Amino acid sequence: MMIARAVKFTPEVLLSAPRRSAGLPNAEGTIVLHTISTYSFQNHSKTTTLRALNVKSGESIELAKDQDISDLNWLDDDRFVALRREKNGHTSVIEGSVKSGTASQVAGEINAAAGNLRVTKLNVEGEYAVVLSAAADRNGNLWTPELAERKTRSTGRLYNGLFVRHWDRFEGPEHNALWYGKLTKGSNGELSLSSLTNALKGTGLESPVQPFGGTDNFDIRNDAIIFVAKDPKLNPALNTKCNVYILRIKSWTHPTDSASLRQIAIPGFEGASSSPVFAPHGPKAAFLSMKRPGYEADKNRIFVIPDVNATEINATETHGSSSGEGSWDRSPSSVSFTADAQKLLLTAENEGTGCLYITDGDITKSGDHLPIALTSNGAVSDARPLTDGRIFISGSSLIDNSWYAIVDPKAEIASSKPGCAPVGMWSHSNSGEGKKFGLSSSQISSIRTPSSNPKINKEVHSLVLKPSFYEEGKKYPVAYLIHGGPQGSWADNWSTRWNPAVYAEQGYIVVTPNPTGSTGYGQAFTDAINSNWGGDPYEDIVRVFEWVGKNMKDADNENAVALGASYGGYMINWLNGHDLGRRFKTMVNHDGIFSFAGGLLATEELYFPFHDLKGTPWDASTKSAVAKKTNEVFSSSSTSNWRKWDPSEYLSHWSTPTLIIHSEKDYRLNLSEGLAAFNVLQARGIESQFLTFPDENHWVLKPENSLVWHKVVLNWINKFTGLPAYTDEDPNGDSFWGGVVEGKEENSAMPIQGKPET
């Protein structure tokens, strides 16, 4: 199933390599279901297969091909159900069997686009409760393809409040909803799906939360659904507050009454809640929640509900502290229970890795017993407890696009201290641990450089990736990659959008700094970027640059480039106006902020700039009104923050050749931000290019568009560093853009307009 060893790891190899989903093991951990999708640049099409991997033998069998199958759920150790998207816009619930080698029996069809399927056994043999997500109209009815395609003669839209658009779509009459029903095994042995009921009808709630919520926003047991939803009393554009709810289900085939809905109160926590989950048995549940409203990078705290059946449902913070800051200085992104329901499994960033942790101590009581790390390398994306206490995990690394492993927490805890390597019982790599890409872990290293704010963190950590053909004694140009967020990080994980190995295999030493504001190094380090966007983070990057120049003799720091997206794109604009920017041969800005007033006030989630810049750019009386809406007290210095850290205040210093990339469906940051930066560069006579995609959002996701993105970026930076051009295709020719297609254009990026490049 895997590609042959690549002669050179290129964007084509990156984008056409089989992409494997997180693995879904059966309860015994003997069979793992997963999908693999592959894009062919020769056929300009994607194929998807559903496969079953035998853990003992390593044999993989194909269960379905060329079908859009997702949301796999085991019914027992052989049979499973999943969703299949149909060409008419409907969704089928299908049943399959590993033993029979099939996945095609249709249990029912939903007359809409649906996803995020969860299934659990009921007390009656052959009956299963089902919950999935699908859009509903204003009346709570299913949003069908027919409703979606219905158009009026005028294209106008009228809005009365904030959130006109979000991520890459304008808000319409439809909204997310959870739907429940029942699967029943008939006398013929086949499953049939009942009609579905909108669990949220009449509540004013929406779940999963837009735009990225999925099965991590809800869970199911045989008599209830636990879920998170934005607080309906607060404007979602001004607040992050999400509440946790439990809905009792008396019958999985009939509507439930409003009295069955309970909100879980956690006083003092006014931020976002996420990852609600029931214990596999017993009365417990767990979830994550943030304290501060309007701050999406606040630390996630871990809460456990000891008894969801109690008259008064209470939640306890498992790692609370008298200071109110919590005893564990990491921010988990997911929580689940072990098979015995006595401990919790947590995934959290930790200094450039994505670790799996297990709790130690009584999870129903607050204490200073810190979680124990079960992994130390790579990035865990999913963890599934097995019935015997072992844990099946899915993950990736900088050189491996997908690995599976089974670990024994008892053996790990007995043999090591927190943070040591896992005691692995079994593992399976999609890429031969990078060998099939021509990559190896020997290319990866780390550096630690002095921090600009030693009171918070003494050092700044950067991951470094060298070419696979690296030779001692030779010098290589340096590519500095600046992450987005700004509360984000570079980690030992795989990406098809920003993959450091792509640049390393062009001949660069790649340095990925995690400056002030980065996640995984303690909450204080993350928080320190607030109202400090161009301050400490910039100084940290300066110090990384200078350290590399003094200490890495193989790094040609006089021949360096810088690239960044989102906040990283902001930093490229900031660099262009400050001294460090003039030390780069060239820079690349993908979807970055040009002007705070123009860019941040036009974004959809206004709570983000209002929090990070400590207020609004207007007068105190208006500030007070907004503060009241968000429960946040804004600083009186907020207006100066909007000017102080604005890249457009420093345009007179811009002089470095820069490639600007900005797509038309990026509603997080308007297209005008990219156009303004490009126009300034052109008007000042600075060598520059502008790349745009009419059909992409904040990310470039379509394979053909992504390949063009890489062609343009690599050709641009290689030209300034003296490396060979990535491709010699003419940007004014059709082949550069993937060729001409008949009928509807899937990729609408156009060749360079104006004076051809020489």
Short mmCIF file of N, CA, C and O in Angstrom, two decimals, residues 468-518:
data_model
loop_
_atom_site.label_atom_id
_atom_site.label_comp_id
_atom_site.label_asym_id
_atom_site.label_seq_id
_atom_site.Cartn_x
_atom_site.Cartn_y
_atom_site.Cartn_z
N SER A 468 18.59 15.05 4.14
CA SER A 468 18.98 13.64 4.24
C SER A 468 20.34 13.40 3.62
O SER A 468 21.02 12.42 3.94
N PHE A 469 20.77 14.30 2.72
CA PHE A 469 22.06 14.18 2.05
C PHE A 469 23.12 15.08 2.70
O PHE A 469 24.13 15.41 2.09
N TYR A 470 22.87 15.45 3.95
CA TYR A 470 23.78 16.33 4.69
C TYR A 470 25.18 15.73 4.77
O TYR A 470 25.35 14.53 5.02
N GLU A 471 26.19 16.58 4.56
CA GLU A 471 27.59 16.16 4.67
C GLU A 471 28.32 17.09 5.63
O GLU A 471 28.20 18.31 5.54
N GLU A 472 29.07 16.50 6.55
CA GLU A 472 29.89 17.29 7.46
C GLU A 472 30.88 18.14 6.67
O GLU A 472 31.45 17.69 5.68
N GLY A 473 31.08 19.37 7.10
CA GLY A 473 32.04 20.25 6.46
C GLY A 473 31.45 21.15 5.39
O GLY A 473 32.09 22.12 4.97
N LYS A 474 30.23 20.82 4.94
CA LYS A 474 29.56 21.67 3.96
C LYS A 474 28.64 22.66 4.65
O LYS A 474 28.21 22.45 5.79
N LYS A 475 28.33 23.75 3.96
CA LYS A 475 27.42 24.76 4.50
C LYS A 475 26.13 24.77 3.69
O LYS A 475 26.15 24.58 2.46
N TYR A 476 25.02 25.00 4.38
CA TYR A 476 23.71 24.97 3.75
C TYR A 476 22.94 26.25 4.10
O TYR A 476 23.03 26.74 5.23
N PRO A 477 22.19 26.80 3.13
CA PRO A 477 21.34 27.95 3.46
C PRO A 477 20.33 27.55 4.53
O PRO A 477 20.02 26.38 4.71
N VAL A 478 19.81 28.54 5.24
CA VAL A 478 18.92 28.28 6.37
C VAL A 478 17.52 28.80 6.05
O VAL A 478 17.36 29.92 5.55
N ALA A 479 16.53 27.97 6.35
CA ALA A 479 15.13 28.38 6.23
C ALA A 479 14.52 28.43 7.62
O ALA A 479 14.47 27.41 8.32
N TYR A 480 14.10 29.62 8.03
CA TYR A 480 13.45 29.81 9.32
C TYR A 480 11.94 29.78 9.10
O TYR A 480 11.39 30.61 8.37
N LEU A 481 11.26 28.82 9.74
CA LEU A 481 9.80 28.72 9.64
C LEU A 481 9.18 29.28 10.92
O LEU A 481 9.56 28.87 12.03
N ILE A 482 8.24 30.20 10.77
CA ILE A 482 7.62 30.86 11.93
C ILE A 482 6.17 30.41 12.02
O ILE A 482 5.40 30.55 11.07
N HIS A 483 5.81 29.84 13.17
CA HIS A 483 4.48 29.23 13.29
C HIS A 483 3.37 30.27 13.48
O HIS A 483 3.61 31.42 13.81
N GLY A 484 2.14 29.80 13.28
CA GLY A 484 0.97 30.65 13.44
C GLY A 484 0.43 30.58 14.85
O GLY A 484 1.04 30.06 15.77
N GLY A 485 -0.75 31.11 15.02
CA GLY A 485 -1.40 31.09 16.33
C GLY A 485 -1.97 32.45 16.73
O GLY A 485 -3.12 32.75 16.46
N PRO A 486 -1.20 33.30 17.42
CA PRO A 486 0.22 33.13 17.75
C PRO A 486 0.48 32.06 18.80
O PRO A 486 1.61 31.62 18.98
N GLN A 487 -0.59 31.65 19.52
CA GLN A 487 -0.39 30.62 20.54
C GLN A 487 -0.44 29.25 19.86
O GLN A 487 -1.47 28.58 19.79
N GLY A 488 0.69 28.86 19.31
CA GLY A 488 0.85 27.58 18.63
C GLY A 488 2.28 27.12 18.83
O GLY A 488 3.01 27.66 19.64
N SER A 489 2.70 26.10 18.08
CA SER A 489 4.08 25.64 18.20
C SER A 489 4.44 24.75 17.03
O SER A 489 3.57 24.22 16.33
N TRP A 490 5.74 24.60 16.82
CA TRP A 490 6.26 23.55 15.94
C TRP A 490 6.52 22.33 16.81
O TRP A 490 7.04 22.44 17.92
N ALA A 491 6.14 21.17 16.30
CA ALA A 491 6.31 19.94 17.08
C ALA A 491 6.75 18.82 16.15
O ALA A 491 6.78 18.95 14.92
N ASP A 492 7.08 17.71 16.77
CA ASP A 492 7.54 16.53 16.04
C ASP A 492 6.33 15.80 15.46
O ASP A 492 6.00 14.69 15.87
N ASN A 493 5.67 16.46 14.51
CA ASN A 493 4.51 15.83 13.87
C ASN A 493 4.50 16.14 12.37
O ASN A 493 5.24 16.99 11.89
N TRP A 494 3.66 15.42 11.65
CA TRP A 494 3.60 15.49 10.20
C TRP A 494 2.59 16.54 9.76
O TRP A 494 1.56 16.74 10.39
N SER A 495 2.89 17.21 8.66
CA SER A 495 1.96 18.17 8.08
C SER A 495 2.05 18.11 6.57
O SER A 495 3.15 17.97 6.02
N THR A 496 0.91 18.20 5.92
CA THR A 496 0.91 18.30 4.45
C THR A 496 0.81 19.75 4.00
O THR A 496 0.82 20.03 2.81
N ARG A 497 0.71 20.69 4.96
CA ARG A 497 0.65 22.11 4.60
C ARG A 497 2.00 22.79 4.82
O ARG A 497 2.50 23.47 3.94
N TRP A 498 2.57 22.60 5.99
CA TRP A 498 3.88 23.17 6.30
C TRP A 498 4.75 22.02 6.82
O TRP A 498 4.76 21.73 8.02
N ASN A 499 5.47 21.39 5.92
CA ASN A 499 6.29 20.24 6.28
C ASN A 499 7.76 20.62 6.20
O ASN A 499 8.29 20.85 5.10
N PRO A 500 8.46 20.71 7.33
CA PRO A 500 9.87 21.13 7.30
C PRO A 500 10.75 20.26 6.41
O PRO A 500 11.74 20.74 5.85
N ALA A 501 10.41 18.97 6.27
CA ALA A 501 11.24 18.07 5.45
C ALA A 501 11.25 18.50 3.99
O ALA A 501 12.24 18.25 3.28
N VAL A 502 10.19 19.11 3.50
CA VAL A 502 10.16 19.58 2.11
C VAL A 502 11.29 20.58 1.87
O VAL A 502 11.98 20.53 0.84
N TYR A 503 11.49 21.48 2.82
CA TYR A 503 12.53 22.50 2.68
C TYR A 503 13.92 21.90 2.91
O TYR A 503 14.89 22.25 2.22
N ALA A 504 14.03 20.97 3.86
CA ALA A 504 15.31 20.31 4.11
C ALA A 504 15.78 19.57 2.86
O ALA A 504 16.97 19.61 2.51
N GLU A 505 14.86 18.91 2.18
CA GLU A 505 15.24 18.12 1.00
C GLU A 505 15.52 18.98 -0.22
O GLU A 505 16.01 18.48 -1.23
N GLN A 506 15.23 20.27 -0.14
CA GLN A 506 15.68 21.19 -1.18
C GLN A 506 17.14 21.58 -0.95
O GLN A 506 17.81 22.07 -1.86
N GLY A 507 17.63 21.37 0.28
CA GLY A 507 19.01 21.71 0.59
C GLY A 507 19.16 22.74 1.69
O GLY A 507 20.24 23.33 1.84
N TYR A 508 18.11 22.95 2.48
CA TYR A 508 18.15 23.92 3.58
C TYR A 508 18.36 23.20 4.92
O TYR A 508 17.90 22.07 5.11
N ILE A 509 19.03 23.88 5.83
CA ILE A 509 18.91 23.53 7.24
C ILE A 509 17.69 24.30 7.74
O ILE A 509 17.64 25.53 7.64
N VAL A 510 16.70 23.58 8.23
CA VAL A 510 15.43 24.19 8.61
C VAL A 510 15.41 24.40 10.12
O VAL A 510 15.67 23.47 10.90
N VAL A 511 15.12 25.62 10.55
CA VAL A 511 15.03 25.97 11.96
C VAL A 511 13.61 26.43 12.25
O VAL A 511 13.09 27.33 11.56
N THR A 512 12.98 25.82 13.24
CA THR A 512 11.58 26.14 13.57
C THR A 512 11.50 26.64 15.01
O THR A 512 11.32 25.85 15.94
N PRO A 513 11.61 27.93 15.23
CA PRO A 513 11.61 28.47 16.60
C PRO A 513 10.23 28.38 17.25
O PRO A 513 9.20 28.53 16.59
N ASN A 514 10.23 28.15 18.55
CA ASN A 514 9.02 28.24 19.37
C ASN A 514 9.20 29.38 20.37
O ASN A 514 9.51 29.17 21.55
N PRO A 515 9.01 30.63 19.90
CA PRO A 515 9.28 31.80 20.73
C PRO A 515 8.16 32.06 21.73
O PRO A 515 7.19 31.29 21.83
N THR A 516 8.28 33.13 22.46
CA THR A 516 7.25 33.55 23.43
C THR A 516 5.86 33.48 22.79
O THR A 516 5.65 33.97 21.69
N GLY A 517 4.93 32.88 23.51
CA GLY A 517 3.58 32.67 22.99
C GLY A 517 3.34 31.26 22.55
O GLY A 517 2.19 30.85 22.34
N SER A 518 4.41 30.46 22.41
CA SER A 518 4.25 29.09 21.95
C SER A 518 3.62 28.22 23.03
O SER A 518 3.77 28.47 24.23
#
